[in-house]
Short mmCIF file of C-alpha atoms in Angstrom, two decimals:
data_model
loop_
_atom_site.label_atom_id
_atom_site.label_comp_id
_atom_site.label_asym_id
_atom_site.label_seq_id
_atom_site.Cartn_x
_atom_site.Cartn_y
_atom_site.Cartn_z
CA SER G 17 2.89 7.17 4.35
CA LEU G 18 4.46 10.09 2.51
CA ALA G 19 2.95 12.68 4.82
CA SER G 20 3.99 11.07 8.12
CA ASN G 21 7.63 10.19 7.30
CA ASP G 22 7.32 7.45 9.94
CA VAL G 23 6.69 4.54 7.56
CA ASP G 24 9.55 2.15 6.80
CA ILE G 25 7.80 -0.11 4.26
CA ALA G 26 4.76 0.73 2.14
CA LEU G 27 3.09 -2.03 0.14
CA ILE G 28 0.73 -1.30 -2.76
CA PRO G 29 -0.71 -3.73 -5.33
CA GLU G 30 0.85 -1.83 -8.25
CA ILE G 31 4.38 -3.02 -7.40
CA GLU G 32 5.68 -6.57 -7.81
CA PHE G 33 5.83 -8.48 -4.55
CA SER G 34 7.82 -11.40 -3.24
CA GLU G 35 7.31 -12.47 0.33
CA ALA G 36 10.94 -13.57 0.66
CA LYS G 37 12.26 -10.21 -0.60
CA PHE G 38 9.87 -8.35 1.67
CA LEU G 39 11.02 -10.25 4.75
CA GLU G 40 14.66 -9.85 3.72
CA HIS G 41 14.31 -6.07 3.59
CA LEU G 42 12.32 -6.05 6.83
CA LEU G 43 15.18 -7.80 8.64
CA LYS G 44 17.61 -5.15 7.36
CA VAL G 45 15.35 -2.39 8.69
CA LEU G 46 15.05 -4.10 12.08
CA GLN G 47 18.81 -4.54 12.36
CA LYS G 48 19.32 -0.86 11.61
CA LYS G 49 16.46 0.77 13.52
CA GLN G 50 15.30 -1.92 15.97
CA HIS G 51 11.71 -1.25 14.87
CA ALA G 52 9.66 -0.97 11.67
CA VAL G 53 6.36 0.55 10.60
CA ILE G 54 4.66 -1.25 7.70
CA VAL G 55 1.65 0.06 5.79
CA ALA G 56 -0.18 -2.31 3.43
CA ALA G 57 -2.99 -1.37 1.06
CA GLU G 58 -6.09 -3.56 1.01
CA GLY G 59 -5.35 -4.50 -2.60
CA MET G 60 -2.21 -6.33 -1.42
CA ALA G 61 -4.43 -9.28 -0.54
CA GLU G 62 -4.83 -10.09 -4.24
CA VAL G 63 -1.08 -9.78 -4.84
CA VAL G 64 -0.23 -12.13 -1.96
CA LEU G 65 -2.90 -14.60 -3.08
CA LYS G 66 -1.45 -14.62 -6.59
CA GLU G 67 1.98 -15.50 -5.22
CA LEU G 68 0.51 -18.31 -3.11
CA GLN G 69 -1.30 -19.68 -6.14
CA GLN G 70 1.93 -19.73 -8.12
CA LYS G 71 3.66 -21.64 -5.33
CA ALA G 72 0.83 -24.09 -4.73
CA THR G 73 0.46 -27.17 -6.92
CA GLY G 74 -3.33 -26.91 -6.99
CA GLY G 75 -3.88 -23.23 -7.70
CA ASP G 76 -7.55 -23.72 -8.57
CA GLN G 77 -8.23 -25.47 -5.30
CA LEU G 78 -6.51 -22.68 -3.36
CA ALA G 79 -8.58 -20.01 -5.09
CA LYS G 80 -11.81 -21.84 -4.20
CA GLY G 81 -10.79 -22.68 -0.64
CA GLY G 82 -10.92 -20.80 2.61
CA ALA G 83 -7.41 -19.39 2.15
CA THR G 84 -8.76 -16.85 -0.32
CA GLN G 85 -11.31 -15.52 2.12
CA SER G 86 -8.87 -15.42 5.05
CA ILE G 87 -6.23 -13.45 3.14
CA SER G 88 -8.68 -11.14 1.40
CA GLY G 89 -10.44 -10.54 4.68
CA ASP G 90 -7.39 -9.03 6.41
CA ILE G 91 -4.02 -8.69 4.72
CA GLY G 92 -2.64 -7.32 7.99
CA GLN G 93 -3.25 -10.58 9.84
CA HIS G 94 -1.61 -12.57 7.05
CA LEU G 95 1.53 -10.41 7.01
CA ARG G 96 1.62 -10.44 10.81
CA ALA G 97 1.66 -14.24 10.85
CA LYS G 98 4.45 -14.40 8.24
CA ILE G 99 6.56 -11.80 10.05
CA LYS G 100 6.05 -13.55 13.39
CA ALA G 101 7.14 -16.88 11.90
CA CYS G 102 10.21 -15.26 10.32
CA LEU G 103 11.34 -13.56 13.54
CA SER G 104 10.59 -16.60 15.70
CA GLU G 105 12.64 -18.80 13.38
CA ARG G 106 15.63 -16.49 13.94
CA LYS G 107 14.89 -16.33 17.69
CA MET G 108 14.54 -12.55 17.62
CA ASP G 109 12.61 -10.94 20.45
CA HIS G 110 9.71 -9.00 19.00
CA ARG G 111 6.34 -7.42 19.64
CA LEU G 112 3.91 -7.13 16.75
CA VAL G 113 0.94 -4.77 16.64
CA ASN G 114 -1.60 -4.97 13.81
CA ILE G 115 -3.81 -1.89 13.45
CA ASP G 116 -6.75 -1.77 11.05
CA PRO G 117 -7.44 1.95 10.52
CA THR G 118 -10.62 1.42 8.48
CA TYR G 119 -13.12 2.34 11.18
CA MET G 120 -10.70 4.81 12.79
CA ILE G 121 -10.71 6.82 9.57
CA ARG G 122 -14.46 6.53 9.08
CA SER G 123 -15.16 7.66 12.64
CA ILE G 124 -13.32 10.98 12.22
CA PRO G 125 -15.87 13.85 12.05
CA ALA G 126 -16.00 15.76 8.77
CA ASN G 127 -14.35 19.15 8.87
CA ALA G 128 -15.90 22.37 7.54
CA GLY G 129 -14.35 21.96 4.09
CA ASP G 130 -15.69 18.40 3.70
CA ARG G 131 -19.18 19.47 4.77
CA VAL G 132 -19.28 22.34 2.29
CA TYR G 133 -18.00 20.09 -0.50
CA CYS G 134 -20.64 17.42 0.18
CA ALA G 135 -23.38 20.02 0.35
CA VAL G 136 -22.38 21.53 -3.01
CA LEU G 137 -22.21 18.08 -4.62
CA ALA G 138 -25.72 17.33 -3.40
CA GLN G 139 -26.98 20.66 -4.75
CA GLN G 140 -25.30 20.05 -8.10
CA ALA G 141 -26.90 16.61 -8.34
CA VAL G 142 -30.35 18.10 -7.72
CA HIS G 143 -29.77 20.90 -10.24
CA GLY G 144 -28.67 18.38 -12.86
CA ALA G 145 -31.70 16.17 -12.30
CA MET G 146 -34.09 19.15 -12.44
CA ALA G 147 -32.43 20.22 -15.71
CA GLY G 148 -33.31 16.84 -17.22
CA PHE G 149 -29.89 15.19 -17.14
CA THR G 150 -29.64 11.45 -16.40
CA GLY G 151 -26.79 8.97 -16.01
CA PHE G 152 -24.35 11.50 -14.59
CA SER G 153 -22.30 12.05 -11.45
CA ALA G 154 -21.56 15.45 -9.94
CA GLY G 155 -17.91 16.09 -9.26
CA MET G 156 -15.07 18.59 -9.34
CA VAL G 157 -12.48 18.85 -12.13
CA SER G 158 -9.79 21.54 -11.98
CA THR G 159 -11.69 23.43 -9.23
CA ASN G 160 -14.86 23.48 -11.38
CA TYR G 161 -18.04 21.56 -10.53
CA VAL G 162 -19.04 19.44 -13.52
CA TYR G 163 -21.42 16.68 -14.56
CA ILE G 164 -19.52 13.51 -15.49
CA PRO G 165 -21.26 10.70 -17.43
CA ILE G 166 -21.35 7.58 -15.27
CA LEU G 167 -20.21 5.41 -18.20
CA GLU G 168 -17.03 7.48 -18.49
CA VAL G 169 -16.39 7.03 -14.78
CA ILE G 170 -16.80 3.26 -15.12
CA LYS G 171 -14.52 3.11 -18.16
CA ALA G 172 -11.78 4.97 -16.30
CA GLY G 173 -11.64 2.19 -13.71
CA PRO G 174 -10.16 2.47 -10.23
CA ARG G 175 -7.39 4.96 -9.56
CA LYS G 176 -3.92 3.43 -9.52
CA VAL G 177 -0.48 4.54 -8.44
CA ASP G 178 2.09 4.81 -11.22
CA PRO G 179 5.08 2.70 -10.04
CA ASN G 180 7.29 4.77 -12.34
CA GLY G 181 5.79 8.10 -11.32
CA GLN G 182 7.26 10.92 -9.28
CA MET G 183 4.94 10.35 -6.31
CA TRP G 184 6.08 6.74 -5.85
CA TYR G 185 9.75 7.79 -6.15
CA ARG G 186 9.16 10.36 -3.44
CA LEU G 187 7.69 7.69 -1.19
CA ILE G 188 10.49 5.16 -1.63
CA THR G 189 13.02 7.95 -1.09
CA SER G 190 11.30 8.65 2.24
CA THR G 191 10.99 4.99 3.31
CA GLN G 192 14.34 3.89 1.80
CA GLN G 193 12.72 0.72 0.52
CA PRO G 194 13.28 -0.98 -2.86
CA ALA G 195 11.13 0.23 -5.74
CA SER G 196 9.61 -3.27 -5.85
CA PHE G 197 9.99 -6.58 -4.07
CA LYS G 198 10.65 -8.77 -7.09
CA ALA G 199 11.61 -12.41 -6.71
CA ASP G 200 15.12 -13.32 -7.83
CA SER G 201 13.72 -15.30 -10.76
CA ASP G 202 12.02 -12.13 -12.08
CA LEU G 203 15.06 -9.87 -11.90
CA GLY G 204 16.54 -10.87 -15.26
CA GLY G 205 20.05 -11.34 -13.97
CA SER G 206 20.00 -8.38 -11.59
CA SER G 207 21.35 -8.92 -8.10
CA GLY G 208 18.29 -7.41 -6.42
CA SER G 209 15.64 -4.72 -6.43
CA LEU G 210 16.85 -1.19 -7.11
CA SER G 211 16.63 1.22 -4.21
CA ALA G 212 15.36 4.77 -4.49
CA GLY G 213 18.89 6.15 -4.63
CA GLU G 214 19.89 3.74 -7.40
CA LEU G 215 16.78 4.61 -9.40
CA LEU G 216 17.40 8.34 -9.08
CA ALA G 217 21.07 7.84 -10.00
CA ALA G 218 20.02 5.86 -13.06
CA GLU G 219 17.58 8.58 -14.10
CA LYS G 220 20.30 11.21 -13.57
CA GLY G 221 22.70 9.15 -15.67
CA LYS G 222 20.17 8.97 -18.48
CA GLY G 223 19.73 12.74 -18.34
CA GLU G 224 23.48 13.31 -18.48
CA GLU G 225 23.80 10.96 -21.44
CA HIS G 226 20.98 12.84 -23.18
CA VAL G 227 22.66 16.21 -22.52
CA ALA G 228 26.05 14.86 -23.61
CA GLY G 229 24.53 13.50 -26.79
CA ALA G 230 22.83 16.82 -27.51
CA THR G 231 26.10 18.69 -26.87
CA ALA G 232 28.01 16.37 -29.19
CA THR G 233 25.38 16.85 -31.87
CA SER G 234 25.55 20.63 -31.51
CA ALA G 235 29.35 20.56 -31.65
CA GLY G 236 29.24 18.36 -34.76
CA ALA G 237 26.79 20.72 -36.43
CA ALA G 238 29.05 23.69 -35.59
CA ASP G 239 32.06 21.91 -37.06
CA ASP G 240 30.08 21.23 -40.25
CA LYS G 241 29.20 24.90 -40.55
CA VAL G 242 32.85 25.91 -40.04
CA ALA G 243 34.00 23.42 -42.66
CA GLU G 244 31.30 24.63 -45.05
CA GLY G 245 32.43 28.26 -44.54
CA ALA G 246 36.05 27.35 -45.15
CA SER G 247 35.12 25.56 -48.37
CA GLN G 248 33.29 28.64 -49.60
#
């Protein structure tokens, strides 16, 4: 999404999600650009399911029913149905295309760099086994090939995006979407989700306050030294 600059809304499981807020922002994008490109991570299925369970009266029954399998099977189809219902309700002409890039990505031939990397990993695994090591995984850390204990890899868990990190801020600055799609009840009195510009302005304001505070402290310390010199 960040590399293409063509994405209007990117959804990842690390951010809070409300279907109503998502559709509200989507309508704004459509009114402005007459089209929208949405990218949703596979993990969004769990986020959407959680919201449905909170809305449903029998959450346990929903988790055990077929709805879980249908949403987890293809989050794209679920979002497509919700978007279609939203646009049809407002009698907006539309054409929806749902693309699952899973097999498109897997079918791309490996380039020379990938082939060399895989070959070296295989060689490192054989060298480690012949040296008597067990329970390890060959990998690269800081451009160095290393042996990583499998237990440490498991403890680390899956890689996640930091919703407060610089990479996510870069993405929402590119897509011009809110930092999260929180429901109104979760905003704590706020009027809505903060946009990328508002977040960056808030961070800039904090930095200016910090600098101003440091300047005031330095000025106060200088005044103390002057007063101390005058007393002497």
